[in-house]
PDB file of C-alpha atoms in Angstrom:
ATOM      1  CA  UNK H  26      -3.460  -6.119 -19.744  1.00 47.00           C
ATOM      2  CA  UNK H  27      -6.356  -3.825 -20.804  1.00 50.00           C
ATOM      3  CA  UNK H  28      -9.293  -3.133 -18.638  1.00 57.00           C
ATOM      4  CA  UNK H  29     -11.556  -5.599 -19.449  1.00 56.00           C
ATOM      5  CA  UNK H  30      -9.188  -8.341 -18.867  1.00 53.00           C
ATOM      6  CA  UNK H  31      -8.379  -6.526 -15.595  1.00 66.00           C
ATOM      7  CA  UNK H  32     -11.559  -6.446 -14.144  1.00 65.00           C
ATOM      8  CA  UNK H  33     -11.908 -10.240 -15.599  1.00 71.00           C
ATOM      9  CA  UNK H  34      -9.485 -11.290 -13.575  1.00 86.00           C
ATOM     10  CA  UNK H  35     -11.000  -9.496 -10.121  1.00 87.00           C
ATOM     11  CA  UNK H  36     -13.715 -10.899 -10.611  1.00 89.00           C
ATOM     12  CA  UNK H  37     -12.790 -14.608 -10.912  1.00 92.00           C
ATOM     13  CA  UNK H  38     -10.368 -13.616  -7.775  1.00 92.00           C
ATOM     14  CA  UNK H  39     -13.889 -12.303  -6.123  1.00 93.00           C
ATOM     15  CA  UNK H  40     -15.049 -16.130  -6.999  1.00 94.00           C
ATOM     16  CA  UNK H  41     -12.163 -17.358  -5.696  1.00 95.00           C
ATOM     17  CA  UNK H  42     -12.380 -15.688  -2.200  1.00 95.00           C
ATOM     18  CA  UNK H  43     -16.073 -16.817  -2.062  1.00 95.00           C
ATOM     19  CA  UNK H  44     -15.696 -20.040   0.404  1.00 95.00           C
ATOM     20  CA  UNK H  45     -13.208 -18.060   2.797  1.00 96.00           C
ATOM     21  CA  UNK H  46     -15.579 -14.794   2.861  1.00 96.00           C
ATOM     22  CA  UNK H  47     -18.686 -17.037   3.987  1.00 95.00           C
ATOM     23  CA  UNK H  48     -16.931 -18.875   6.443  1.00 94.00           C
ATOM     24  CA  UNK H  49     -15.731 -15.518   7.781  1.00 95.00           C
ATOM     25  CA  UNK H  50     -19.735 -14.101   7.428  1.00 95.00           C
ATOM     26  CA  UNK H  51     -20.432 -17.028   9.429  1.00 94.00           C
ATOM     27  CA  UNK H  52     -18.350 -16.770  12.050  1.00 92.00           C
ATOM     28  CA  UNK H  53     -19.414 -12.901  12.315  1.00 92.00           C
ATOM     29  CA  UNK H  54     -23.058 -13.296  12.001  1.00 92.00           C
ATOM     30  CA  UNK H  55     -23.256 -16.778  13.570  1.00 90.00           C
ATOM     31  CA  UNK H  56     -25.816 -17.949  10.959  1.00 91.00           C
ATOM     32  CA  UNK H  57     -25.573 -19.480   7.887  1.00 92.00           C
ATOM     33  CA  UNK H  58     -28.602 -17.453   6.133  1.00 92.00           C
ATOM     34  CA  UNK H  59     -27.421 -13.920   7.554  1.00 93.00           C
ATOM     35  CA  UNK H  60     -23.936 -14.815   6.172  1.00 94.00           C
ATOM     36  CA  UNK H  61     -24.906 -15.651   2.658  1.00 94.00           C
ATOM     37  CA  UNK H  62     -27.109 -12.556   2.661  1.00 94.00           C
ATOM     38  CA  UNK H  63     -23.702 -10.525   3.915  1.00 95.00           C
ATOM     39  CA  UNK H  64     -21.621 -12.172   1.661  1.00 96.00           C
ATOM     40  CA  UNK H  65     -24.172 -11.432  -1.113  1.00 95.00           C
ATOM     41  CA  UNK H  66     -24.331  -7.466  -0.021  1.00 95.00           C
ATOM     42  CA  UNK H  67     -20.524  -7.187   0.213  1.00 95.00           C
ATOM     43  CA  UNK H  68     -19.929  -9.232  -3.718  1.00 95.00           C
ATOM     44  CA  UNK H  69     -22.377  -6.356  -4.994  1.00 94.00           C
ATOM     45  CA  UNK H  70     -20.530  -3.633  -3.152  1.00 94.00           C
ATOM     46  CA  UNK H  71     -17.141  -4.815  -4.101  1.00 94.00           C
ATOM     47  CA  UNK H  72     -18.393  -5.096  -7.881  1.00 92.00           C
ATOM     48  CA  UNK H  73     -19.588  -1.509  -8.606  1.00 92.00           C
ATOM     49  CA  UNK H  74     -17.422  -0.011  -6.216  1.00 91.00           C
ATOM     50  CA  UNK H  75     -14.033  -1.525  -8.051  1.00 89.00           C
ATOM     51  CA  UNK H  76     -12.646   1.814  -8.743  1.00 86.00           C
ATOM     52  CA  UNK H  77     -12.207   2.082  -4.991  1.00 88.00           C
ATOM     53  CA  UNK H  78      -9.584  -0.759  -4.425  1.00 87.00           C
ATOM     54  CA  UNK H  79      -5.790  -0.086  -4.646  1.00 85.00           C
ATOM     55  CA  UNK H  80      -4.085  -2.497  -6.868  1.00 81.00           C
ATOM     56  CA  UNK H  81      -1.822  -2.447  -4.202  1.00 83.00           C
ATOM     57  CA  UNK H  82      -3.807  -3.819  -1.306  1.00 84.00           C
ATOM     58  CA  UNK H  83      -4.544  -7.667  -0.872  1.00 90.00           C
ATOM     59  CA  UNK H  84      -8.387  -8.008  -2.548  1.00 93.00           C
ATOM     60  CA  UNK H  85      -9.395 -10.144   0.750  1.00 93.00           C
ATOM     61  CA  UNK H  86      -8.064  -7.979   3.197  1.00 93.00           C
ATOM     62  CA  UNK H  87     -10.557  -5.345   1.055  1.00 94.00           C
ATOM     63  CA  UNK H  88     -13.375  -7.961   0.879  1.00 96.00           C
ATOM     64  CA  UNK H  89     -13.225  -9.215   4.234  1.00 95.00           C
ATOM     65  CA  UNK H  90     -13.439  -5.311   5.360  1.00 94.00           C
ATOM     66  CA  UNK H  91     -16.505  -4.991   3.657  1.00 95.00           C
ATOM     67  CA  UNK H  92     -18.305  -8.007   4.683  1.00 96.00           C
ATOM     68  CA  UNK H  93     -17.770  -6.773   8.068  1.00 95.00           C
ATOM     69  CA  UNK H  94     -18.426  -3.753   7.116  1.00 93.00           C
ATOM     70  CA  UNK H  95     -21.990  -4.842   5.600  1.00 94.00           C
ATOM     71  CA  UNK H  96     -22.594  -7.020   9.179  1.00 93.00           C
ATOM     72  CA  UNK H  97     -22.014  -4.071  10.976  1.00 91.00           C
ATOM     73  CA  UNK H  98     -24.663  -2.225   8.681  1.00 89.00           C
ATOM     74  CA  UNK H  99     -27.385  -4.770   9.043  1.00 88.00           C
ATOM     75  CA  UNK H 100     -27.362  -5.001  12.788  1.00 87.00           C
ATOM     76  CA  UNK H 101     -27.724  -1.140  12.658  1.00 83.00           C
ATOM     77  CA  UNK H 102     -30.394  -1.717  10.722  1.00 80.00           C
ATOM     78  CA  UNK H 103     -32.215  -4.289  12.554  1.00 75.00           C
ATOM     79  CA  UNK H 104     -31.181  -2.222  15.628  1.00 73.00           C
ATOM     80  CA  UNK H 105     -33.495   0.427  13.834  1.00 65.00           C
ATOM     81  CA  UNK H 106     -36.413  -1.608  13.331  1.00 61.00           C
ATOM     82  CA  UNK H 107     -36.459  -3.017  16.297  1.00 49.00           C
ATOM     83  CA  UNK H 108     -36.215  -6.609  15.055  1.00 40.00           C
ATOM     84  CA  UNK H 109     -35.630  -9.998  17.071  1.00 43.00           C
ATOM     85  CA  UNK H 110     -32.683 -12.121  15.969  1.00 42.00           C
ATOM     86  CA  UNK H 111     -33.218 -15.239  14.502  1.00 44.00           C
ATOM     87  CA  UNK H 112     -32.368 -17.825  17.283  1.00 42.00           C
ATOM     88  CA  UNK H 113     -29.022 -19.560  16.102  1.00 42.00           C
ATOM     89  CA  UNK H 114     -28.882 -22.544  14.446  1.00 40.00           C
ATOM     90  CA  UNK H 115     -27.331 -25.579  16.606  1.00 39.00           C
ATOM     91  CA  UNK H 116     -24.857 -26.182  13.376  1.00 44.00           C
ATOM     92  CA  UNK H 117     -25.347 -27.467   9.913  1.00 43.00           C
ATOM     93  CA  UNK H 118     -23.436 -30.990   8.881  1.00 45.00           C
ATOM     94  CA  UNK H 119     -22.315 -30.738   5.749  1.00 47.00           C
ATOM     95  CA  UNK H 120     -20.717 -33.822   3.972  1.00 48.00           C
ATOM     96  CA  UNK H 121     -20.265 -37.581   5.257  1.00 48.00           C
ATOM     97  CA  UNK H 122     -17.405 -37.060   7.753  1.00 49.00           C
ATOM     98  CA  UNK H 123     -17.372 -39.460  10.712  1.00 60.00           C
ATOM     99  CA  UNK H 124     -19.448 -38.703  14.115  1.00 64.00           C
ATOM    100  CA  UNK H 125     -16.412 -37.387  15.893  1.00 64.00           C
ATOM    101  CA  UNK H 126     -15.297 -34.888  13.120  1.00 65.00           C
ATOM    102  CA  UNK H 127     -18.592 -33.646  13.063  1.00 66.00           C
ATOM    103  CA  UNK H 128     -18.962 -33.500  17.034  1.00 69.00           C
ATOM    104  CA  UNK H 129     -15.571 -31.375  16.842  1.00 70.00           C
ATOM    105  CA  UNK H 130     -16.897 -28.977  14.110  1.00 66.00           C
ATOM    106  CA  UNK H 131     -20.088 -28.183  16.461  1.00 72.00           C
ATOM    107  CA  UNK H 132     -17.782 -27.945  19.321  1.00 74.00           C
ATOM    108  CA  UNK H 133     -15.310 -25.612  17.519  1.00 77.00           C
ATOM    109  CA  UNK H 134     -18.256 -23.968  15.731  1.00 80.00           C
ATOM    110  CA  UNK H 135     -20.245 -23.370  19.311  1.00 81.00           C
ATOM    111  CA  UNK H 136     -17.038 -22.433  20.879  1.00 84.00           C
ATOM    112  CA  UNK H 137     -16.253 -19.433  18.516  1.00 86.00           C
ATOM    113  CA  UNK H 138     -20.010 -18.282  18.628  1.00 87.00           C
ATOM    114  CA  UNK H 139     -19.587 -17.616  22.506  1.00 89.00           C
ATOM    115  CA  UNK H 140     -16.617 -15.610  22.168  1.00 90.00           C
ATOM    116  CA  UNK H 141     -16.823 -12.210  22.234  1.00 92.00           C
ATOM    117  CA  UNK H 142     -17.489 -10.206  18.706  1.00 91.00           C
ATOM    118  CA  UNK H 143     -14.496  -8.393  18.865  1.00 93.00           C
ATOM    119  CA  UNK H 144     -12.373 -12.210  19.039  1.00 93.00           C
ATOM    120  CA  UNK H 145     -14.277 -14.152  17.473  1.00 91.00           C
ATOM    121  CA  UNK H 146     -13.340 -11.267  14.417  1.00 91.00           C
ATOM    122  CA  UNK H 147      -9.543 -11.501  15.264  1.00 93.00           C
ATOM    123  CA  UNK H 148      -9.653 -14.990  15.546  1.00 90.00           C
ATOM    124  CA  UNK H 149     -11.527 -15.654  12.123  1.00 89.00           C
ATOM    125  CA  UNK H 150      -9.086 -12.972   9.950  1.00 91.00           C
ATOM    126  CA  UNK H 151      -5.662 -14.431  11.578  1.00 91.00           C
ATOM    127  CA  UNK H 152      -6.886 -18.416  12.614  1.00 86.00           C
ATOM    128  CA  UNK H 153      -9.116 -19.134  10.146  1.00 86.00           C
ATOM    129  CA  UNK H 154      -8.440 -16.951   7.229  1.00 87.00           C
ATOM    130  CA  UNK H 155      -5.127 -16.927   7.595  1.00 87.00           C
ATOM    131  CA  UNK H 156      -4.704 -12.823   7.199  1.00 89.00           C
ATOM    132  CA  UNK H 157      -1.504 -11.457   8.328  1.00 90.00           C
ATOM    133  CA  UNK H 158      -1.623  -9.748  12.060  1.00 91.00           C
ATOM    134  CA  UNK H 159      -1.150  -6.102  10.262  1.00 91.00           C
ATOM    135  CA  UNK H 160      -4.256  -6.546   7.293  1.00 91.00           C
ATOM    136  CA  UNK H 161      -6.592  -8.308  10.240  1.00 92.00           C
ATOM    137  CA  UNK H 162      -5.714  -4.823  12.098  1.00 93.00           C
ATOM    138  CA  UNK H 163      -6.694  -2.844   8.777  1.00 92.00           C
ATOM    139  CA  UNK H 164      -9.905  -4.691   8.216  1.00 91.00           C
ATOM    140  CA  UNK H 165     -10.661  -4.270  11.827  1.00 93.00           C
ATOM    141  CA  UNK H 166      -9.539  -0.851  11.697  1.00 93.00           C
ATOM    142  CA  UNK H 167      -7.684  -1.307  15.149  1.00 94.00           C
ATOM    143  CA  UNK H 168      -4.142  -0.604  15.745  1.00 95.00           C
ATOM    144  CA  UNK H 169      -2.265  -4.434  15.692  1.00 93.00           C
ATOM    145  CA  UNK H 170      -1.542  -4.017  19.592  1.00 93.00           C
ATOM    146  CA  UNK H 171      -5.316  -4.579  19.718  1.00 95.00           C
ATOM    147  CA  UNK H 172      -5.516  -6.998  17.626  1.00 94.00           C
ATOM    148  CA  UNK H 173      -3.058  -8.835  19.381  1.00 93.00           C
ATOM    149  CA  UNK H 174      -4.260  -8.614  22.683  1.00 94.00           C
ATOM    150  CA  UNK H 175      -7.953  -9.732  21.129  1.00 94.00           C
ATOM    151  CA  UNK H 176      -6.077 -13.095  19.404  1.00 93.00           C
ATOM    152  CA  UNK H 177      -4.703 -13.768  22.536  1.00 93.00           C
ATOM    153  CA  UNK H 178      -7.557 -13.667  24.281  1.00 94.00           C
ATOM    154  CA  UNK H 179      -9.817 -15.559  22.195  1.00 91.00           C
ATOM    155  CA  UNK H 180      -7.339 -18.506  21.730  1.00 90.00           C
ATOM    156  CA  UNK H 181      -7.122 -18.857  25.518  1.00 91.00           C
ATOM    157  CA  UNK H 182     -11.140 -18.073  25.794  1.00 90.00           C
ATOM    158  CA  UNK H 183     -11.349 -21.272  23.222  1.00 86.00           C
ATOM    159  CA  UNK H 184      -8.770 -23.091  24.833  1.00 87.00           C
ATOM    160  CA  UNK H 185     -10.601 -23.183  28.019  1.00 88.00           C
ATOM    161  CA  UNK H 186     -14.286 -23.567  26.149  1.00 85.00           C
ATOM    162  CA  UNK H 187     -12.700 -26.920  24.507  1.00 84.00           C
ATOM    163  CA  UNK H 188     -10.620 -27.800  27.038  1.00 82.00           C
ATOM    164  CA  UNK H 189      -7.363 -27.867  25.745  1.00 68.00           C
ATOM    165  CA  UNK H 190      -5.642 -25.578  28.271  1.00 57.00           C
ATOM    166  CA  UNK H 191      -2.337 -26.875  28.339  1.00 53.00           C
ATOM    167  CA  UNK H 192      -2.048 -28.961  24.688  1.00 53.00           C
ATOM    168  CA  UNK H 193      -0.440 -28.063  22.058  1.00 49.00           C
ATOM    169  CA  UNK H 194      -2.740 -25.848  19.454  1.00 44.00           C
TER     170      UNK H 194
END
């Protein structure tokens, strides 16, 4: 494979990761705008910084690093100009499910965004995303004992906000 048909095929695996690095944006910046501008910033960085990713790492451990990476550089930003935070959103429906589905995804959804930043990050990499406990730690860039103890608890922070302490998750 030459390098055209190399960086081809990052790209449409960029693409591909689209839908999972949003939903992680939005659980990070708890707003749908702020996570499409991340997700936006982090695409661009990803694209002309290519010759900075190891062939051998996982590309969404790598991308999910820098869209956390770009979060963490906005709210320094923001911090800078001293700007207010947009209030968050109560949830955006997306879709015809039924009434209860959609109650749950608010619940779920309003759950996470009380959760501390630190959890709510473990929790989106390993729960959501699906990441392996030891590439969650590298995006984090925490040692996986931390990680750990931060999964832990945030499941039992949104077992109790749900109220689900004692069913099976």
């Amino acid at each position: 494979m030459n390098t055209s048909e190399t960086s081809q095929s990052i790209h449409e695996q960029i693409v591909t990761l689209l839908p999972r690095l949003r939903r992680f944006a939005r659980n990070l910046t708890r707003n749908p705008h702020d996570a499409d501008d991340v997700v936006q910033i982090a695409v661009e960085r990803a694209l002309t910084r290519l010759d900075q990713w190891r062939s051998d790492a996982r590309l969404d451990g790598w991308m999910f690093k820098i869209v956390r990476n770009a979060w963490i550089d906005e709210l320094r930003s923001r911090g800078r100009r001293a700007k207010i935070f947009l209030a968050a959103e109560a949830g955006e429906i997306v879709g015809t499910d039924s009434m209860a589905r959609e109650t749950e995804l608010l619940s779920v959804q309003s759950a996470m965004a009380r959760l501390p930043a630190d959890q709510r990050e473990a929790v989106s990499l390993v729960l959501v995303e699906g990441l392996p406990y030891r590439e969650a730690a590298e995006v984090l860039d925490v040692p996986i004992g931390t990680l750990t103890s931060r999964l832990a608890r945030g499941r039992q922070a949104l077992q109790a906000l749900l109220g689900t302490e004692g069913e099976d998750t």
